mmCIF file of C-alpha atoms in Angstrom:
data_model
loop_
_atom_site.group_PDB
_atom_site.id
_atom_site.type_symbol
_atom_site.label_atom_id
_atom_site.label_comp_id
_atom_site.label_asym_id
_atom_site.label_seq_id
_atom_site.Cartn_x
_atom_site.Cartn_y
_atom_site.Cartn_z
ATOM 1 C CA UNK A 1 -0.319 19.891 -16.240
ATOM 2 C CA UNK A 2 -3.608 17.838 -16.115
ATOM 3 C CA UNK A 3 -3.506 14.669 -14.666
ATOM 4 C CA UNK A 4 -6.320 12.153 -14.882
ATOM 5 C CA UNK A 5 -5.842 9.978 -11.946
ATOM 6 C CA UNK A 6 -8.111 6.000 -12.388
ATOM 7 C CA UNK A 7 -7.894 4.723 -8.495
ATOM 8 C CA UNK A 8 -9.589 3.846 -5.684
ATOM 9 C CA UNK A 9 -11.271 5.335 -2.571
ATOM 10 C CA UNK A 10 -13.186 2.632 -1.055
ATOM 11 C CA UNK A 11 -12.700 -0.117 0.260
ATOM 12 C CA UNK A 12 -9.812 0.753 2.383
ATOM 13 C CA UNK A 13 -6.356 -0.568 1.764
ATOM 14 C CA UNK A 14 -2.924 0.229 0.777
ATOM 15 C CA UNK A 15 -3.922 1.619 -3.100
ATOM 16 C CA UNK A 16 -7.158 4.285 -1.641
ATOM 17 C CA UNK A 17 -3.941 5.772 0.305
ATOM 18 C CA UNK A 18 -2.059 5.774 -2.352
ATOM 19 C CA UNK A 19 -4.293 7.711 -4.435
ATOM 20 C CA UNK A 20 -5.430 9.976 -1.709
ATOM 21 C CA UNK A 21 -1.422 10.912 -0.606
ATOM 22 C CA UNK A 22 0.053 11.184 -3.970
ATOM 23 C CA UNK A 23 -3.124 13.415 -5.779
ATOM 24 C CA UNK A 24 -3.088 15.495 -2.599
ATOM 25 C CA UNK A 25 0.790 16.358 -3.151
ATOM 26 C CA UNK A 26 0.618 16.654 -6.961
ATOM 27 C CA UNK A 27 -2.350 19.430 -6.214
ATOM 28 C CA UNK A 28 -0.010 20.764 -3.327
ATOM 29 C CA UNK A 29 2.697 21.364 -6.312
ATOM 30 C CA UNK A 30 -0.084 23.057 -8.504
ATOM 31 C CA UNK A 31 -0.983 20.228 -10.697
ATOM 32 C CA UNK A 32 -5.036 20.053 -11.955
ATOM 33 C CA UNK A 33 -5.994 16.390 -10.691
ATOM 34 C CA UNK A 34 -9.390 14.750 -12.065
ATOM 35 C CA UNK A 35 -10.295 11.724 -9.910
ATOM 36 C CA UNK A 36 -11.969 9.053 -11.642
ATOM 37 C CA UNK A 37 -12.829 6.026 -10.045
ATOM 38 C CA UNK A 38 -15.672 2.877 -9.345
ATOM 39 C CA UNK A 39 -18.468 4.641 -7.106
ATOM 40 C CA UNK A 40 -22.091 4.954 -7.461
ATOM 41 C CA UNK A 41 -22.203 8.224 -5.600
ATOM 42 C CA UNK A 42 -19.611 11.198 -3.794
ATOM 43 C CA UNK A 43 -17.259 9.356 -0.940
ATOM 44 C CA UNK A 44 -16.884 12.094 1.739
ATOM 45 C CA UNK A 45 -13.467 12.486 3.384
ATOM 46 C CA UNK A 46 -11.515 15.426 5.113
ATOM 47 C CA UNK A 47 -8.695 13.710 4.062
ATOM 48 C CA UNK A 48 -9.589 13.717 0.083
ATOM 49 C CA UNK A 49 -8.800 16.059 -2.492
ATOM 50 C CA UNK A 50 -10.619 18.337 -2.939
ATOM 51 C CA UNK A 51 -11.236 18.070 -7.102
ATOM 52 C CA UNK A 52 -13.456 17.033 -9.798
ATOM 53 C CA UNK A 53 -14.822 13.702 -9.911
ATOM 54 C CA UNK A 54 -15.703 11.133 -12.393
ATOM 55 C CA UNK A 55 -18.032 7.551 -11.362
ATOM 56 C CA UNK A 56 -17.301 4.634 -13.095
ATOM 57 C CA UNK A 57 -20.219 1.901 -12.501
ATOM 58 C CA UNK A 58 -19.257 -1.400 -11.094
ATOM 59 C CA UNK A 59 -20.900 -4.607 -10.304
ATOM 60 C CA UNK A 60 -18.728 -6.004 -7.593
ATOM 61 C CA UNK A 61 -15.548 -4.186 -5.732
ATOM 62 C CA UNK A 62 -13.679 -5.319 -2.678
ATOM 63 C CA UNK A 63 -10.038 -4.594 -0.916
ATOM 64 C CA UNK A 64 -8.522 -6.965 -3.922
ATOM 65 C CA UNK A 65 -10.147 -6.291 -7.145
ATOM 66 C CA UNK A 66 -13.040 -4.530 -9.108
ATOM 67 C CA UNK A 67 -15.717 -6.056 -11.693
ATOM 68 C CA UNK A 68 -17.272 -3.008 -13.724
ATOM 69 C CA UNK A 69 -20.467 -2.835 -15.680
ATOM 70 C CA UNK A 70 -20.029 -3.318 -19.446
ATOM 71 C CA UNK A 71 -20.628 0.529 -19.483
ATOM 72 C CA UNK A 72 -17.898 1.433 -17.636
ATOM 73 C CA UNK A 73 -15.256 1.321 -21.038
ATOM 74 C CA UNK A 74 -17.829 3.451 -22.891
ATOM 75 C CA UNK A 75 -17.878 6.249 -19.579
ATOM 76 C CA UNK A 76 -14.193 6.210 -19.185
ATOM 77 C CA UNK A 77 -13.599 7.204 -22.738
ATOM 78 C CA UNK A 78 -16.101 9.709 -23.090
ATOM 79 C CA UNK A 79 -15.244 11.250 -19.665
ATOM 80 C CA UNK A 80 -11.521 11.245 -20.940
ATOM 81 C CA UNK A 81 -12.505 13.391 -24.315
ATOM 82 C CA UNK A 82 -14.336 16.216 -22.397
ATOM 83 C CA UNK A 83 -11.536 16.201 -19.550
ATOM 84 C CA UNK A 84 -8.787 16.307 -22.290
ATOM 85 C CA UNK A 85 -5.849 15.647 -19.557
ATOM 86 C CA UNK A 86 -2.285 15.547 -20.371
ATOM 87 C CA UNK A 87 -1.881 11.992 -19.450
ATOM 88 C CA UNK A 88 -3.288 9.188 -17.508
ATOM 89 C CA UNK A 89 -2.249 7.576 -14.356
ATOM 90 C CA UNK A 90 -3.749 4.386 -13.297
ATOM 91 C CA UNK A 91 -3.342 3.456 -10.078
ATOM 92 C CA UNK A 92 -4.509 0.050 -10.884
ATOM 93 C CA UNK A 93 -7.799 -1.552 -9.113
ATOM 94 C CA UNK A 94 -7.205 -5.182 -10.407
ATOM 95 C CA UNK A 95 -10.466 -4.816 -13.055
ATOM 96 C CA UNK A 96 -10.837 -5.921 -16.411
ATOM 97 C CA UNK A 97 -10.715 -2.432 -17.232
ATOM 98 C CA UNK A 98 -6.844 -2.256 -16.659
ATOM 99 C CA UNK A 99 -6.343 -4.524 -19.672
ATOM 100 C CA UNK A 100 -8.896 -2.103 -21.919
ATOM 101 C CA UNK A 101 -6.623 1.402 -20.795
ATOM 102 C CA UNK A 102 -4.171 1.218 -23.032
ATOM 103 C CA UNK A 103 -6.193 0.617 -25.944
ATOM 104 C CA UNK A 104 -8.744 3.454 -24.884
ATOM 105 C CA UNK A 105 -5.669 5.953 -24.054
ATOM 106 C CA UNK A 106 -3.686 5.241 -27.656
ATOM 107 C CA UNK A 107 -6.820 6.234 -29.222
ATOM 108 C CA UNK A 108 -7.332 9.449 -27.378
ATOM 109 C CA UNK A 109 -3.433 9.925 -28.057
ATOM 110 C CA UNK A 110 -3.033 10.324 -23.781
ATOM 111 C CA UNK A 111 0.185 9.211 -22.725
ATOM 112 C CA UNK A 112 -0.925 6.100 -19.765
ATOM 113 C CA UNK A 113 0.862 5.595 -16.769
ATOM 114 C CA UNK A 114 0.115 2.578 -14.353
ATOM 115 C CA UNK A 115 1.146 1.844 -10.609
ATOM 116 C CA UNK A 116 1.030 -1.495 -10.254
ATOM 117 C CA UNK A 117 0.225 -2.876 -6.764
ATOM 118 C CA UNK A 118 -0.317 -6.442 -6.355
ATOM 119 C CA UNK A 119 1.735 -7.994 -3.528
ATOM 120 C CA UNK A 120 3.947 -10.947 -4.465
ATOM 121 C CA UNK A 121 6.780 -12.885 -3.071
ATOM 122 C CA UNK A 122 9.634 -13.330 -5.374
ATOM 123 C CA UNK A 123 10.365 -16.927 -3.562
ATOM 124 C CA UNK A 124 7.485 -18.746 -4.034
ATOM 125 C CA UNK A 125 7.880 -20.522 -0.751
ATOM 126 C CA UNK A 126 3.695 -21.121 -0.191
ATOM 127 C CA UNK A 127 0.397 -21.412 -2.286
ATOM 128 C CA UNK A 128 -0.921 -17.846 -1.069
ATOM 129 C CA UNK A 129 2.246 -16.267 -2.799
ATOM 130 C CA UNK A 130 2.139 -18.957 -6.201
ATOM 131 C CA UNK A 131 -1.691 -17.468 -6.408
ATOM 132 C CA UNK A 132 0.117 -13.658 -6.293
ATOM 133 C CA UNK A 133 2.905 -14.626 -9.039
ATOM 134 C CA UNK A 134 -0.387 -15.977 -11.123
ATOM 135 C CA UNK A 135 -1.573 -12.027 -10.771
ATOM 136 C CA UNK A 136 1.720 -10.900 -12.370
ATOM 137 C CA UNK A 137 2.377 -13.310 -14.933
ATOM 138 C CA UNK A 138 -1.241 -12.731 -16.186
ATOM 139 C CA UNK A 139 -1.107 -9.056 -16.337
ATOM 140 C CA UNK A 140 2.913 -8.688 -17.441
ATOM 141 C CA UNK A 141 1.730 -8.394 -21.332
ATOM 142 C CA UNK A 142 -0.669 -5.996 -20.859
ATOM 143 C CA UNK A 143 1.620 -3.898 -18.594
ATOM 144 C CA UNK A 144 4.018 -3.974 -21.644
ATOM 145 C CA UNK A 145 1.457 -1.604 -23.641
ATOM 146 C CA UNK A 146 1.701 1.004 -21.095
ATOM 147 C CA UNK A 147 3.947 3.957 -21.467
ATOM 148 C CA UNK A 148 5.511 3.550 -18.292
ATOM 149 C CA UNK A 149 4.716 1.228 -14.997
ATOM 150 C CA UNK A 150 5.865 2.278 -12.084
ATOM 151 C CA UNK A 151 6.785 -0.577 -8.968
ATOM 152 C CA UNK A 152 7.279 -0.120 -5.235
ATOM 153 C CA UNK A 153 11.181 -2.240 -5.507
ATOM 154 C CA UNK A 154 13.936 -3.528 -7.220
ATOM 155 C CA UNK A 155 12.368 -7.114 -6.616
ATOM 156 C CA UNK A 156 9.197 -6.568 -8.217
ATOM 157 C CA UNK A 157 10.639 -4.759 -11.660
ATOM 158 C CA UNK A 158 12.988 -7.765 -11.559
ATOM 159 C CA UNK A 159 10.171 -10.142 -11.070
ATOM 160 C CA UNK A 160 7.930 -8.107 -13.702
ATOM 161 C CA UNK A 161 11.409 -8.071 -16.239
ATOM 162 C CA UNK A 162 12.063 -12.040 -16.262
ATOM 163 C CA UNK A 163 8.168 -12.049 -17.039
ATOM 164 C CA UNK A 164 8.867 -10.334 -20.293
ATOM 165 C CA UNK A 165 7.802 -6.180 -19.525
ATOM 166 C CA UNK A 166 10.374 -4.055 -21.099
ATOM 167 C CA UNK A 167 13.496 -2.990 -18.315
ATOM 168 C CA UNK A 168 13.008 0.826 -20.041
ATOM 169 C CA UNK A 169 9.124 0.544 -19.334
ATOM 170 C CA UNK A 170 9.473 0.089 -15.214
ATOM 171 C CA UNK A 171 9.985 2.836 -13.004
ATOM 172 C CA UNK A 172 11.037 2.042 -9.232
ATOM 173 C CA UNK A 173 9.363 4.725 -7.083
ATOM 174 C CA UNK A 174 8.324 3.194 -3.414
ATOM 175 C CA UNK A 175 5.652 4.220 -1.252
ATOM 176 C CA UNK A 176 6.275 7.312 0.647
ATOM 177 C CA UNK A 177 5.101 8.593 3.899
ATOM 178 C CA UNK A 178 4.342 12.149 5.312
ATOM 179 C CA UNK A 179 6.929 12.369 7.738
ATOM 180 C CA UNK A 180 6.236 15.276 9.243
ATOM 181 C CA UNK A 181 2.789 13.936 9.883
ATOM 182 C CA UNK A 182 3.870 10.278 10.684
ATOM 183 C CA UNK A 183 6.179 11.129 13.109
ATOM 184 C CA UNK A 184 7.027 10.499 17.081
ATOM 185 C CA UNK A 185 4.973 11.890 19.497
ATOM 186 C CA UNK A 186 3.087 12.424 22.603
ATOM 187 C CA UNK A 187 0.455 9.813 23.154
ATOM 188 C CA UNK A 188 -1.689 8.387 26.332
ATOM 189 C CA UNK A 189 -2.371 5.144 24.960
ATOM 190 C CA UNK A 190 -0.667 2.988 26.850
ATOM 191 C CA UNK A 191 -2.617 4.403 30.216
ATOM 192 C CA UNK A 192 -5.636 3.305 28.307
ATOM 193 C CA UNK A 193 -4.542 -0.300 28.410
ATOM 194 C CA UNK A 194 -3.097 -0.279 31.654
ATOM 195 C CA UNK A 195 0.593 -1.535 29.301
ATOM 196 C CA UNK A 196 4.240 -0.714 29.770
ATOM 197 C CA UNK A 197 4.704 -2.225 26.375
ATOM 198 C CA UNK A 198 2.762 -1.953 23.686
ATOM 199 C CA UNK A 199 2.652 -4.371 20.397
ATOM 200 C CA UNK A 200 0.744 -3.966 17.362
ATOM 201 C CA UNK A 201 -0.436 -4.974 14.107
ATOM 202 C CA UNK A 202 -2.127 -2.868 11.101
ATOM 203 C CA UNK A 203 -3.502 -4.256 8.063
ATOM 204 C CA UNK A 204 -5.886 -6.565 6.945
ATOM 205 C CA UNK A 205 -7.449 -9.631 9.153
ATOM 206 C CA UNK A 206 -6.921 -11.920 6.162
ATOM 207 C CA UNK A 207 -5.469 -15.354 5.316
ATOM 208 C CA UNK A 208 -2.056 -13.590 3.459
ATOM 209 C CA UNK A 209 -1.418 -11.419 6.240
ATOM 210 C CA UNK A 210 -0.801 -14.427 8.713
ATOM 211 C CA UNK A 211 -2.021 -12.978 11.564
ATOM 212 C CA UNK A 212 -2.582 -15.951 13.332
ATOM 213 C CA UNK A 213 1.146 -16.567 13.428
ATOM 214 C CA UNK A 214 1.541 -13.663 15.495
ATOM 215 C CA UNK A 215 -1.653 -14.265 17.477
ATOM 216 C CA UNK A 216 0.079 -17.935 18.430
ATOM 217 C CA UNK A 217 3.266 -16.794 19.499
ATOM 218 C CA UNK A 218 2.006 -14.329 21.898
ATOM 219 C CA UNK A 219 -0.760 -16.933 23.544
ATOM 220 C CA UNK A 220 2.062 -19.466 23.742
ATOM 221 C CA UNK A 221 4.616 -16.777 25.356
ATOM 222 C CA UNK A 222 2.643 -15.549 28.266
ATOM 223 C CA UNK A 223 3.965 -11.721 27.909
ATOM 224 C CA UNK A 224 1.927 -11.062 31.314
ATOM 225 C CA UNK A 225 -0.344 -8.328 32.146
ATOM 226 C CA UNK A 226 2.097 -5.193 31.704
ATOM 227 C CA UNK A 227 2.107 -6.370 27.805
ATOM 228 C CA UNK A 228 -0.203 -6.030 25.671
ATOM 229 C CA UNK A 229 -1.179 -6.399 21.914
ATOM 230 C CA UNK A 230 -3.343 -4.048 19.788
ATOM 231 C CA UNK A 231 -4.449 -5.546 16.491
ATOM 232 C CA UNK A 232 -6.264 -2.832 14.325
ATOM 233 C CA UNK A 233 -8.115 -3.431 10.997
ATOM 234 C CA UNK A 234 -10.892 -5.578 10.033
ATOM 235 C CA UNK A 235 -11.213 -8.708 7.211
ATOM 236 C CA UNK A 236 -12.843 -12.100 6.922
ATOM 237 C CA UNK A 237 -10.856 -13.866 9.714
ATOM 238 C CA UNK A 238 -11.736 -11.290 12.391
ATOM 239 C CA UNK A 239 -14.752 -12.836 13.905
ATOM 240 C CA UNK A 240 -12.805 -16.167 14.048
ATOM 241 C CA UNK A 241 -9.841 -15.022 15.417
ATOM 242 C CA UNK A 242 -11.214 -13.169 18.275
ATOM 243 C CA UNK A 243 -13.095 -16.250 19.902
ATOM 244 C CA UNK A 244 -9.802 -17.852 20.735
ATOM 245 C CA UNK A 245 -7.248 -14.467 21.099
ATOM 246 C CA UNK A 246 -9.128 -12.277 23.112
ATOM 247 C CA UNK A 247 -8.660 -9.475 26.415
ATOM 248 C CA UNK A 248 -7.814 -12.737 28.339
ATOM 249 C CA UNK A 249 -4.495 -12.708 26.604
ATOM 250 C CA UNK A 250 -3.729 -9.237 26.749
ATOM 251 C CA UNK A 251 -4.673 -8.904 22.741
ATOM 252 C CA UNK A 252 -7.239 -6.331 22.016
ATOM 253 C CA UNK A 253 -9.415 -5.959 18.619
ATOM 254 C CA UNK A 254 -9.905 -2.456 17.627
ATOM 255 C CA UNK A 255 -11.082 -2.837 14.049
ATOM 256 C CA UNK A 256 -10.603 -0.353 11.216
ATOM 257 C CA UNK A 257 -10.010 3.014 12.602
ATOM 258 C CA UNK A 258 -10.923 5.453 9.688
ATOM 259 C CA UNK A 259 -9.576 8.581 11.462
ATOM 260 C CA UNK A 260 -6.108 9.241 10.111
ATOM 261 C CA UNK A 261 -5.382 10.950 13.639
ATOM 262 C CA UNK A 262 -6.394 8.176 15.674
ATOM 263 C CA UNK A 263 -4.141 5.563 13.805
ATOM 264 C CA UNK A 264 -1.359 8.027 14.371
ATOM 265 C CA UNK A 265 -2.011 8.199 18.215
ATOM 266 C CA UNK A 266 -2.043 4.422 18.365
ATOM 267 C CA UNK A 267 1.259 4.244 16.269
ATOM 268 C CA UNK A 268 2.340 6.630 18.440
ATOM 269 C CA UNK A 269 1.868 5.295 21.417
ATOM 270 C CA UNK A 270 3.210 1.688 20.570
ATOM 271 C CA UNK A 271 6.372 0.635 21.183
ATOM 272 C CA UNK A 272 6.940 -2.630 18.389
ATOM 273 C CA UNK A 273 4.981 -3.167 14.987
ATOM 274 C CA UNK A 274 4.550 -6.682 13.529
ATOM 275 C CA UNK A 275 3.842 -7.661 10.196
ATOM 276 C CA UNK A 276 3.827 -11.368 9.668
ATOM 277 C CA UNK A 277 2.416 -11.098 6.020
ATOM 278 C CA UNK A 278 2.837 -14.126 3.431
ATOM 279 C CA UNK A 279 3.060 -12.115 0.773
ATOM 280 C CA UNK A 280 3.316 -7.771 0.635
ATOM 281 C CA UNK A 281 3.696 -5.121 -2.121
ATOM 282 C CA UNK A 282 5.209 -2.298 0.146
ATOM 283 C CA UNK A 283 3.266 -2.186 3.023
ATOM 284 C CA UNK A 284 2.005 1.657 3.739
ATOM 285 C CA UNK A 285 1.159 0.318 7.112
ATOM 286 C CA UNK A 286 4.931 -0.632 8.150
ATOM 287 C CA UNK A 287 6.445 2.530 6.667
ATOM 288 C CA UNK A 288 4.304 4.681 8.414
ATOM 289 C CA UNK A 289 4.837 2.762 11.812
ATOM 290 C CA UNK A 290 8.646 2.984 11.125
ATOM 291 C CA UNK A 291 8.259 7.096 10.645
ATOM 292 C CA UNK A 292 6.715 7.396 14.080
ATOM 293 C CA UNK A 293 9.733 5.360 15.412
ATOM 294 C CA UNK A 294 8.392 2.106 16.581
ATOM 295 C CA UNK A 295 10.946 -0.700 16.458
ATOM 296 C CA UNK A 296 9.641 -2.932 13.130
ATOM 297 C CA UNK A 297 9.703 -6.465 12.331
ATOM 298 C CA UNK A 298 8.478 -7.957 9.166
ATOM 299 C CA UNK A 299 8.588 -10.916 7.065
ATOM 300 C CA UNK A 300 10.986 -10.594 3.778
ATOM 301 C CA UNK A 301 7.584 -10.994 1.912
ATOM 302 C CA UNK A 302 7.379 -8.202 -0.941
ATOM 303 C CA UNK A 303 9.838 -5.599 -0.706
ATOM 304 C CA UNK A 304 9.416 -5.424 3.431
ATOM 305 C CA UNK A 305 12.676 -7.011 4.375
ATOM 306 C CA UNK A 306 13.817 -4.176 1.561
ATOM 307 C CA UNK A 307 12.964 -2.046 3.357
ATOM 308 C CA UNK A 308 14.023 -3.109 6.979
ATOM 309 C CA UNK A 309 17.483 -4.555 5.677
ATOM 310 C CA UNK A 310 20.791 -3.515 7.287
ATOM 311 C CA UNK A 311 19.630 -3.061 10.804
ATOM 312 C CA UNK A 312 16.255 -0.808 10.198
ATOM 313 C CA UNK A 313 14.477 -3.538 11.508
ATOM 314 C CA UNK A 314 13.807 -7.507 12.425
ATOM 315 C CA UNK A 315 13.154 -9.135 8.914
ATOM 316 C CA UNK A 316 11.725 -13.169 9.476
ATOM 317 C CA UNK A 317 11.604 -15.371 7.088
ATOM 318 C CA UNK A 318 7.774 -16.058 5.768
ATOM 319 C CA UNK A 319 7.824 -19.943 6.944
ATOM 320 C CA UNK A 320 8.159 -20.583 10.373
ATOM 321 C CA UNK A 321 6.663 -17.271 11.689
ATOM 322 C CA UNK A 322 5.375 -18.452 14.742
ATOM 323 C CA UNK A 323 8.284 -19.827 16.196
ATOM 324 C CA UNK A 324 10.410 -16.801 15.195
ATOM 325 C CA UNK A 325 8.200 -14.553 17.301
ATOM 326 C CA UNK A 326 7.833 -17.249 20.102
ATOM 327 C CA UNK A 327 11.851 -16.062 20.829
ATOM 328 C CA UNK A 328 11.602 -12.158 19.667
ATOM 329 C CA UNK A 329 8.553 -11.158 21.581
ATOM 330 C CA UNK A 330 10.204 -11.694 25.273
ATOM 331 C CA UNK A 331 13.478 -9.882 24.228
ATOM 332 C CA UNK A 332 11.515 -6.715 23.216
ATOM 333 C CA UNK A 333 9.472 -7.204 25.910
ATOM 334 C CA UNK A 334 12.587 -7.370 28.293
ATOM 335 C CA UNK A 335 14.642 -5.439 26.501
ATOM 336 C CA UNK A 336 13.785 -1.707 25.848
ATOM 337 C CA UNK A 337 16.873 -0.291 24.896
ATOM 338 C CA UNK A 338 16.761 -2.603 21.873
ATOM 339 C CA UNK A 339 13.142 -1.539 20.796
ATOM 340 C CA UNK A 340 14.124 2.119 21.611
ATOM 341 C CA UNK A 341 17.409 2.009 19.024
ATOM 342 C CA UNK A 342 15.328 0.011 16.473
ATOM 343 C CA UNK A 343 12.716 2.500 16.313
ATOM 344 C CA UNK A 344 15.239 5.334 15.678
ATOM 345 C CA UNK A 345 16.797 3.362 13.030
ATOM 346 C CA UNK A 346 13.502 2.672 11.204
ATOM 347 C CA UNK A 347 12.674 6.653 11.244
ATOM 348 C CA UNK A 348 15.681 7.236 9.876
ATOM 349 C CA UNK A 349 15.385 4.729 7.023
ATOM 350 C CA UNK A 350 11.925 6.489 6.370
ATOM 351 C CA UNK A 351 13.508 9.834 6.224
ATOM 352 C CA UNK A 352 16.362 8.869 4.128
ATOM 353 C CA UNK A 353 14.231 6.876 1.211
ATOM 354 C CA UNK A 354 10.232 6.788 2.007
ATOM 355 C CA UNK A 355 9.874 10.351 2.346
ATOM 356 C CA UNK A 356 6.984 11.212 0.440
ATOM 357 C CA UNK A 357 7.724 14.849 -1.220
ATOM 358 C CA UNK A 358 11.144 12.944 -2.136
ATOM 359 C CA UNK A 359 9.402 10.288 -3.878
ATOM 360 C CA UNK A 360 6.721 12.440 -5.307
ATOM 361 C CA UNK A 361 9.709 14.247 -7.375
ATOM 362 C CA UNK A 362 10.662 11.544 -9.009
ATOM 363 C CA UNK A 363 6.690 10.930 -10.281
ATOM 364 C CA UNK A 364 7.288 14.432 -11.796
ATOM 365 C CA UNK A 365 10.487 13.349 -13.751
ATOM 366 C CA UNK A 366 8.474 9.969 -15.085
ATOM 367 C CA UNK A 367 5.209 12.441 -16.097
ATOM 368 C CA UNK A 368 7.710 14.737 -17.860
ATOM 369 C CA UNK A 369 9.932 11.827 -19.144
ATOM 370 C CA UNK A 370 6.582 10.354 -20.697
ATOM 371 C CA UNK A 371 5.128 13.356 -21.821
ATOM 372 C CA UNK A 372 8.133 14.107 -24.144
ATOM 373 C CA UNK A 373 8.295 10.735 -25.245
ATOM 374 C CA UNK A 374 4.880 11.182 -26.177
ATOM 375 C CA UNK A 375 5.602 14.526 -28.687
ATOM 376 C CA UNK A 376 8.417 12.961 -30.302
ATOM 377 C CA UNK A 377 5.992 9.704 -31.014
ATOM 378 C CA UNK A 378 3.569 12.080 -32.363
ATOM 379 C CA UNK A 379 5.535 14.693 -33.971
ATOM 380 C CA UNK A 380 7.340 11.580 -36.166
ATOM 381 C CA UNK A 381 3.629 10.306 -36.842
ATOM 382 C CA UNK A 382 3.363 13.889 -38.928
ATOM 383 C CA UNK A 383 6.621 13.237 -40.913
#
């Protein structure tokens, strides 16, 4: 099977891993994978597949969305005739383009899968997450014209079904992680840092991941010198943040670490992950700190409490984040034992339903489901 895969591979975030995790396990399996995606020249990576290529021009792109040049329809299509893949799959960038696929795809007759990413909170309880639920409501009709969408949880095909996408058009197929690669181990971090305990974040340094909450409770709680916080990534709050939470406080800023092995030595060698996000899809970043067993806690933005519920983790609720972590950071400071059982919980969880190969078999029975779907449209076209 031929697979035409529309994605991402810069900027970093939670949909370039996507791409690069699930094309590298289709090829793995002995699919053919084209990569097409917004680049004005080759992105070099280890860690990419290695396959052919396809650059769609852009104007603008960024972590959230993707403004292409009005050539980019014609280049899509035309590179879509000579590839002449069995279907589509979308990994959607948030670009006009998304809303021109299935038209371009039905006249190609290519069957036109979608992943659909955006994070959301189901509750509505602030303005970051109303801005989100904009982001679906706008894009449900469109999604409607795909073959099949597939969603990260049970809360967002329920969210996307009561905004009017067919039930039988939604797949639920959550992130997955490579457990054998994300997985305990050996690590000297916490020498580096001079820490019995070690706390961190991963993700974005932006105003919907709330980091500040987290930054305030730990300031306020004086976890001492033996403590200490790691927050890694970069964003447009990052410079800001770090005048007031700095070394003094026993946080420490180590920006976006690009090596794949060095994220894993840091999750490694932490004890507790915290993710105070407003709003989430399925955050790559806490599944793969709950396969290396670190003890998680997470707000029940997205489907993150989903994923930590009945004991695989500390779920808080989205308002009032500070003062949640103003009482939780002592006791898993004090209390190692706790941390310790958490984080064997949470690897668990992983194993049982995040486990990437596991997940990746169910994208083969949508593919197949949607490819025969697909000859009975177009064999009753002939009759």
């Amino acid at each position: 099977m031929h697979i035409a895969w529309l994605g991402k591979k810069s900027p970093f975030c939670g949909n370039v891993t996507y791409g690069r995790e699930v094309t590298n396990a289709l090829l793995d399996r002995g699919y053919n994978v084209s990569f097409l995606h917004f680049a004005q020249e080759e992105v070099h990576s280890s860690n990419w597949p290695d396959c052919p290529e396809v650059f769609l021009p852009f104007l603008y792109k960024s972590q959230i969305y993707t403004i292409p040049t009005p050539r980019s329809n014609k280049i899509l299509m035309q590179s879509l005739e000579d590839l002449k893949p069995d279907l589509v799959h979308a990994s959607l960038t948030l670009s006009p383009l998304d809303f021109r696929l299935p038209e371009i795809c039905q006249a190609l007759n290519l069957p036109l899968i979608a992943t659909f990413h955006p994070a959301f909170d189901s509750k509505l309880r602030n303005l970051k997450s109303s801005t989100q639920f904009l982001t679906y409501q706008f894009y449900a009709p469109f999604l409607a014209h795909y073959d099949k969408v597939i969603v990260f949880s049970e809360l967002q095909r329920n969210l996307l079904t009561k905004l009017g996408v067919p039930t039988e058009k939604l797949a639920v197929i959550p992130n997955g992680v490579h457990t054998d690669k994300y997985s305990p181990g050996v690590s000297h971090l916490k020498s580096k840092f001079f820490a019995k305990r070690l706390f961190v974040y991963v993700g974005r340094i932006a105003t919907e991941k709330n980091v500040e909450a987290l930054l305030k409770a730990w300031k306020h709680t004086k976890m001492g010198s033996e403590s200490q916080l790691l927050i890694v990534g970069d964003g447009p709050l990052k410079t800001s943040l770090e005048l007031f939470y700095g070394a003094e406080c026993g946080i420490h800023w180590l920006g976006f670490v690009a090596d794949e092995q060095q994220r894993i030595d840091i999750l490694r060698g932490a004890d507790i992950f915290i993710l105070p996000s407003l709003v989430e899809g399925l955050s790559l970043s806490l599944l793969e700190a709950m396969s290396c067993g670190l003890a998680c806690v997470a707000t029940d933005a997205g489907a993150d409490g989903e994923v930590l519920a009945d004991g695989a983790g500390i779920v808080l609720n989205t308002q009032g984040v500070t003062t949640q972590l103003k009482t939780l950071l002592p006791l898993f400071q004090d209390h190692p034992d706790i941390t310790k059982l958490l984080g064997q919980k949470a690897r668990q969880r992983v194993l049982e339903k995040y486990n990437l190969s596991d997940n990746i078999i169910h994208l083969e029975q949508v593919y197949t489901q949607v490819l025969q779907q697909s000859s009975f449209t177009i064999l009753g076209s002939l009759f």
